[in-house]
DNA sequence: ATATCGATTATCT
DNA sequence: GATAATCGATATG
């Protein structure tokens, strides 16, 4: 296949479950550059993953899994590659994917995406009229925003298999190289707030809001 | 540009 | 009864 054909018709395939059967840091870092896809009827939404956070399981005070296995978070204690959707601040849904293995929690929170396809539909879902380039930045920049753009709710999506296109919400790989990875502390948490577990594509304009004032840890480690 | 605040509810203590 | 892995609006430099 020529490069030109690869660019216009990239082959897209779902990530295997073994991809998620690893530690959350590793999964988080490698999810950067992959695609989140929502299929509803013949409409497809797709967006590149540009910012995520790792949550380490029961030993991580900031993780929902720290409370042990409850009704709310039981997906985290199930097999890897499934959607954990939670409702927060009485207003917003957020999407995670389970990692590790059955019985061992660990997850990655999706924090920001770069919209690729179905942009008009995302704008409708967000209640935004697209007038300038700046409006694109408000579509999927932030965990609550991307969930709204993709129509993700707990009732609809919690527990769905993100490795299966048949589920209508899945994660794909298209062979595009990832840019430089940057690592910073996680955003918006009270506990364990200093651990460097936020992974982002350096310089990507769709990364969520205020860069933390703390000096960012650079390079791709962990 | 950054800072602060209210909204609104499932979940946990 | 308090809290929370957020967002959008408003206030201020």
Short mmCIF file of C-alpha atoms (C1' of nucleotides) in Angstrom, two decimals:
data_model
loop_
_atom_site.label_atom_id
_atom_site.label_comp_id
_atom_site.label_asym_id
_atom_site.label_seq_id
_atom_site.Cartn_x
_atom_site.Cartn_y
_atom_site.Cartn_z
CA UNK A 1 0.00 0.00 0.00
CA UNK A 2 1.40 3.40 -0.92
CA UNK A 3 1.81 6.14 1.63
CA UNK A 4 -0.79 8.21 -0.16
CA UNK A 5 -3.33 5.42 0.04
CA UNK A 6 -2.45 4.79 3.66
CA UNK A 7 -3.16 8.43 4.45
CA UNK A 8 -6.47 8.57 2.67
CA UNK A 9 -7.63 5.08 3.70
CA UNK A 10 -5.81 4.23 6.90
CA UNK A 11 -6.51 0.71 8.06
CA UNK A 12 -8.21 0.86 11.42
CA UNK A 13 -8.51 -2.07 13.74
CA UNK A 14 -9.59 -2.48 17.37
CA UNK A 15 -7.02 -2.84 20.12
CA UNK A 16 -6.68 -6.34 21.51
CA UNK A 17 -7.68 -7.10 25.09
CA UNK A 18 -4.06 -7.92 25.91
CA UNK A 19 -3.24 -4.26 25.27
CA UNK A 20 -5.26 -3.37 28.37
CA UNK A 21 -4.06 -6.29 30.50
CA UNK A 22 -1.08 -4.30 31.77
CA UNK A 23 -0.34 -1.61 34.32
CA UNK A 24 -2.31 1.62 34.02
CA UNK A 25 0.76 3.79 33.37
CA UNK A 26 1.85 1.70 30.44
CA UNK A 27 -1.66 1.56 29.00
CA UNK A 28 -2.12 5.30 29.48
CA UNK A 29 1.07 6.20 27.70
CA UNK A 30 0.37 3.88 24.80
CA UNK A 31 -3.23 5.03 24.38
CA UNK A 32 -1.94 8.42 23.28
CA UNK A 33 -2.42 8.69 19.52
CA UNK A 34 -5.03 5.92 19.38
CA UNK A 35 -8.64 6.56 18.35
CA UNK A 36 -11.90 6.60 20.28
CA UNK A 37 -14.79 5.64 18.00
CA UNK A 38 -18.56 5.80 18.44
CA UNK A 39 -20.73 4.10 15.83
CA UNK A 40 -24.42 4.81 15.91
CA UNK A 41 -26.24 3.55 12.84
CA UNK A 42 -24.20 4.64 9.86
CA UNK A 43 -22.84 7.68 11.66
CA UNK A 44 -19.31 7.42 12.99
CA UNK A 45 -17.63 9.72 15.49
CA UNK A 46 -13.88 9.42 15.79
CA UNK A 47 -11.23 11.37 17.66
CA UNK A 48 -7.57 10.96 18.52
CA UNK A 49 -6.64 10.45 22.16
CA UNK A 50 -4.33 13.30 23.20
CA UNK A 51 -4.55 13.33 27.01
CA UNK A 52 -5.17 10.61 29.61
CA UNK A 53 -4.52 9.88 33.27
CA UNK A 54 -3.54 6.64 34.96
CA UNK A 55 -5.33 5.49 38.13
CA UNK A 56 -3.48 2.72 39.86
CA UNK A 57 -6.15 0.74 41.68
CA UNK A 58 -6.84 0.06 45.34
CA UNK A 59 -3.48 1.40 46.48
CA UNK A 60 -4.02 4.77 44.75
CA UNK A 61 -5.86 7.16 47.11
CA UNK A 62 -7.16 9.19 44.16
CA UNK A 63 -8.64 6.17 42.38
CA UNK A 64 -12.28 5.21 42.76
CA UNK A 65 -10.99 1.69 43.30
CA UNK A 66 -9.53 2.86 46.63
CA UNK A 67 -13.00 2.35 48.15
CA UNK A 68 -12.84 -1.35 47.29
CA UNK A 69 -15.23 -3.15 44.95
CA UNK A 70 -18.62 -1.39 45.12
CA UNK A 71 -21.70 -1.22 42.93
CA UNK A 72 -20.44 1.99 41.39
CA UNK A 73 -16.93 0.90 40.45
CA UNK A 74 -17.21 -2.87 39.97
CA UNK A 75 -16.15 -2.64 36.32
CA UNK A 76 -12.71 -1.63 37.57
CA UNK A 77 -12.39 -4.99 39.28
CA UNK A 78 -13.49 -6.93 36.21
CA UNK A 79 -11.49 -7.93 33.12
CA UNK A 80 -9.48 -5.33 31.14
CA UNK A 81 -10.73 -3.34 28.17
CA UNK A 82 -14.16 -2.36 29.50
CA UNK A 83 -15.68 1.09 29.94
CA UNK A 84 -16.03 2.48 33.46
CA UNK A 85 -18.35 5.50 33.31
CA UNK A 86 -19.03 7.57 36.40
CA UNK A 87 -21.17 10.63 37.13
CA UNK A 88 -19.51 13.53 38.93
CA UNK A 89 -20.44 16.90 40.43
CA UNK A 90 -24.07 16.24 39.64
CA UNK A 91 -23.39 17.27 36.06
CA UNK A 92 -20.87 15.29 34.07
CA UNK A 93 -19.98 11.82 32.93
CA UNK A 94 -16.38 10.68 32.56
CA UNK A 95 -14.98 7.68 30.69
CA UNK A 96 -12.29 5.24 31.82
CA UNK A 97 -11.07 1.96 30.44
CA UNK A 98 -10.28 -0.89 32.84
CA UNK A 99 -6.74 -2.27 32.90
CA UNK A 100 -4.79 -5.02 34.65
CA UNK A 101 -6.79 -8.22 35.20
CA UNK A 102 -9.91 -9.54 36.88
CA UNK A 103 -9.67 -8.85 40.59
CA UNK A 104 -7.00 -6.17 40.18
CA UNK A 105 -8.27 -2.65 39.56
CA UNK A 106 -6.45 -0.03 37.54
CA UNK A 107 -7.77 2.28 34.85
CA UNK A 108 -7.12 5.10 32.45
CA UNK A 109 -9.27 8.25 32.38
CA UNK A 110 -9.83 9.87 28.98
CA UNK A 111 -9.19 13.59 29.43
CA UNK A 112 -9.01 15.08 25.94
CA UNK A 113 -9.43 14.14 22.29
CA UNK A 114 -8.73 15.71 18.94
CA UNK A 115 -11.93 15.42 16.86
CA UNK A 116 -11.50 13.81 13.45
CA UNK A 117 -14.86 12.67 12.12
CA UNK A 118 -18.47 13.43 12.98
CA UNK A 119 -17.55 16.91 14.14
CA UNK A 120 -20.98 18.35 13.34
CA UNK A 121 -22.64 15.66 15.44
CA UNK A 122 -20.25 16.31 18.31
CA UNK A 123 -21.09 20.00 18.17
CA UNK A 124 -24.82 19.24 18.29
CA UNK A 125 -24.32 16.95 21.28
CA UNK A 126 -22.37 19.72 23.02
CA UNK A 127 -24.84 22.44 22.13
CA UNK A 128 -22.19 24.41 20.30
CA UNK A 129 -22.52 26.15 16.95
CA UNK A 130 -19.30 25.97 14.99
CA UNK A 131 -18.33 29.45 13.92
CA UNK A 132 -14.60 29.74 14.45
CA UNK A 133 -11.63 27.43 14.97
CA UNK A 134 -11.81 28.12 18.68
CA UNK A 135 -15.14 26.33 18.88
CA UNK A 136 -13.44 23.09 17.88
CA UNK A 137 -11.37 23.30 21.03
CA UNK A 138 -14.47 23.19 23.22
CA UNK A 139 -15.80 19.97 21.71
CA UNK A 140 -13.69 17.27 23.36
CA UNK A 141 -11.13 19.13 25.48
CA UNK A 142 -11.79 17.89 29.02
CA UNK A 143 -13.22 14.63 30.39
CA UNK A 144 -16.78 15.92 30.83
CA UNK A 145 -16.81 17.57 27.44
CA UNK A 146 -15.60 14.54 25.49
CA UNK A 147 -18.18 12.35 27.20
CA UNK A 148 -20.93 14.76 26.21
CA UNK A 149 -19.65 15.01 22.63
CA UNK A 150 -19.73 11.22 22.33
CA UNK A 151 -23.07 10.83 24.09
CA UNK A 152 -21.48 8.74 26.82
CA UNK A 153 -23.63 8.03 29.88
CA UNK A 154 -23.42 5.53 32.66
CA UNK A 155 -26.72 3.90 31.74
CA UNK A 156 -25.68 3.48 28.13
CA UNK A 157 -21.98 2.72 28.29
CA UNK A 158 -20.79 1.54 31.71
CA UNK A 159 -19.41 -1.98 31.29
CA UNK A 160 -19.30 -1.93 27.50
CA UNK A 161 -16.45 -3.73 25.74
CA UNK A 162 -14.08 -1.16 24.26
CA UNK A 163 -12.19 -3.82 22.30
CA UNK A 164 -15.28 -4.75 20.27
CA UNK A 165 -16.60 -2.62 17.38
CA UNK A 166 -19.92 -4.41 17.91
CA UNK A 167 -20.37 -2.50 21.15
CA UNK A 168 -20.59 0.77 19.21
CA UNK A 169 -17.96 2.38 21.46
CA UNK A 170 -14.43 1.13 20.91
CA UNK A 171 -10.77 1.99 20.69
CA UNK A 172 -8.78 1.66 17.49
CA UNK A 173 -5.28 1.97 16.19
CA UNK A 174 -4.45 3.47 12.79
CA UNK A 175 -0.66 3.33 12.71
CA UNK A 176 -0.16 7.08 13.00
CA UNK A 177 3.00 7.93 14.91
CA UNK A 178 2.61 9.69 18.22
CA UNK A 179 4.30 12.97 18.89
CA UNK A 180 6.45 13.66 21.93
CA UNK A 181 4.83 12.59 25.19
CA UNK A 182 4.72 14.86 28.22
CA UNK A 183 3.97 13.75 31.79
CA UNK A 184 2.53 15.97 34.54
CA UNK A 185 0.62 15.59 37.81
CA UNK A 186 -3.04 14.66 37.52
CA UNK A 187 -5.68 17.39 37.33
CA UNK A 188 -8.54 18.13 39.67
CA UNK A 189 -7.85 15.65 42.44
CA UNK A 190 -7.30 16.23 46.16
CA UNK A 191 -5.53 13.02 47.15
CA UNK A 192 -2.16 11.90 45.76
CA UNK A 193 -2.15 15.12 43.75
CA UNK A 194 1.58 15.15 43.12
CA UNK A 195 2.07 11.86 41.34
CA UNK A 196 3.05 12.33 37.67
CA UNK A 197 0.34 10.22 36.06
CA UNK A 198 -1.12 12.55 33.42
CA UNK A 199 0.06 11.78 29.91
CA UNK A 200 -0.39 14.11 26.97
CA UNK A 201 0.87 14.77 23.47
CA UNK A 202 3.21 17.73 23.92
CA UNK A 203 2.01 20.86 22.16
CA UNK A 204 -1.29 19.40 21.02
CA UNK A 205 -3.88 22.21 21.07
CA UNK A 206 -6.68 19.88 22.19
CA UNK A 207 -5.06 19.07 25.54
CA UNK A 208 -7.26 20.23 28.43
CA UNK A 209 -7.19 23.66 29.98
CA UNK A 210 -4.71 25.25 32.31
CA UNK A 211 -1.32 23.66 32.20
CA UNK A 212 -0.53 22.89 35.82
CA UNK A 213 1.65 25.60 37.32
CA UNK A 214 3.96 22.90 38.60
CA UNK A 215 6.96 22.27 36.37
CA UNK A 216 6.01 19.56 33.91
CA UNK A 217 8.02 16.38 33.93
CA UNK A 218 9.28 15.88 30.44
CA UNK A 219 10.07 12.87 28.37
CA UNK A 220 8.44 9.46 28.13
CA UNK A 221 9.15 7.45 31.24
CA UNK A 222 7.39 4.94 33.42
"C1'" DA B 1 -4.49 36.29 31.40
"C1'" DT B 2 -5.82 33.85 36.12
"C1'" DA B 3 -9.14 33.31 40.04
"C1'" DT B 4 -13.31 32.16 42.18
"C1'" DC B 5 -17.86 30.29 42.44
"C1'" DG B 6 -22.40 27.87 41.70
"C1'" DA B 7 -24.71 23.95 39.69
"C1'" DT B 8 -26.62 19.34 40.92
"C1'" DT B 9 -26.68 14.24 42.37
"C1'" DA B 10 -24.77 9.48 43.16
"C1'" DT B 11 -22.04 7.64 46.38
"C1'" DC B 12 -19.74 6.99 50.59
"C1'" DT B 13 -18.92 7.99 55.81
"C1'" DG C 1 -24.39 15.16 55.72
"C1'" DA C 2 -20.15 15.87 52.97
"C1'" DT C 3 -17.77 15.13 49.08
"C1'" DA C 4 -16.37 14.75 44.17
"C1'" DA C 5 -11.16 12.26 38.47
"C1'" DT C 6 -15.91 19.16 36.05
"C1'" DC C 7 -17.68 22.97 33.45
"C1'" DG C 8 -19.20 27.54 32.32
"C1'" DA C 9 -19.96 32.02 33.85
"C1'" DT C 10 -18.42 36.01 36.16
"C1'" DA C 11 -14.98 38.96 38.30
"C1'" DT C 12 -10.59 41.11 38.26
"C1'" DG C 13 -5.51 42.49 36.63
#
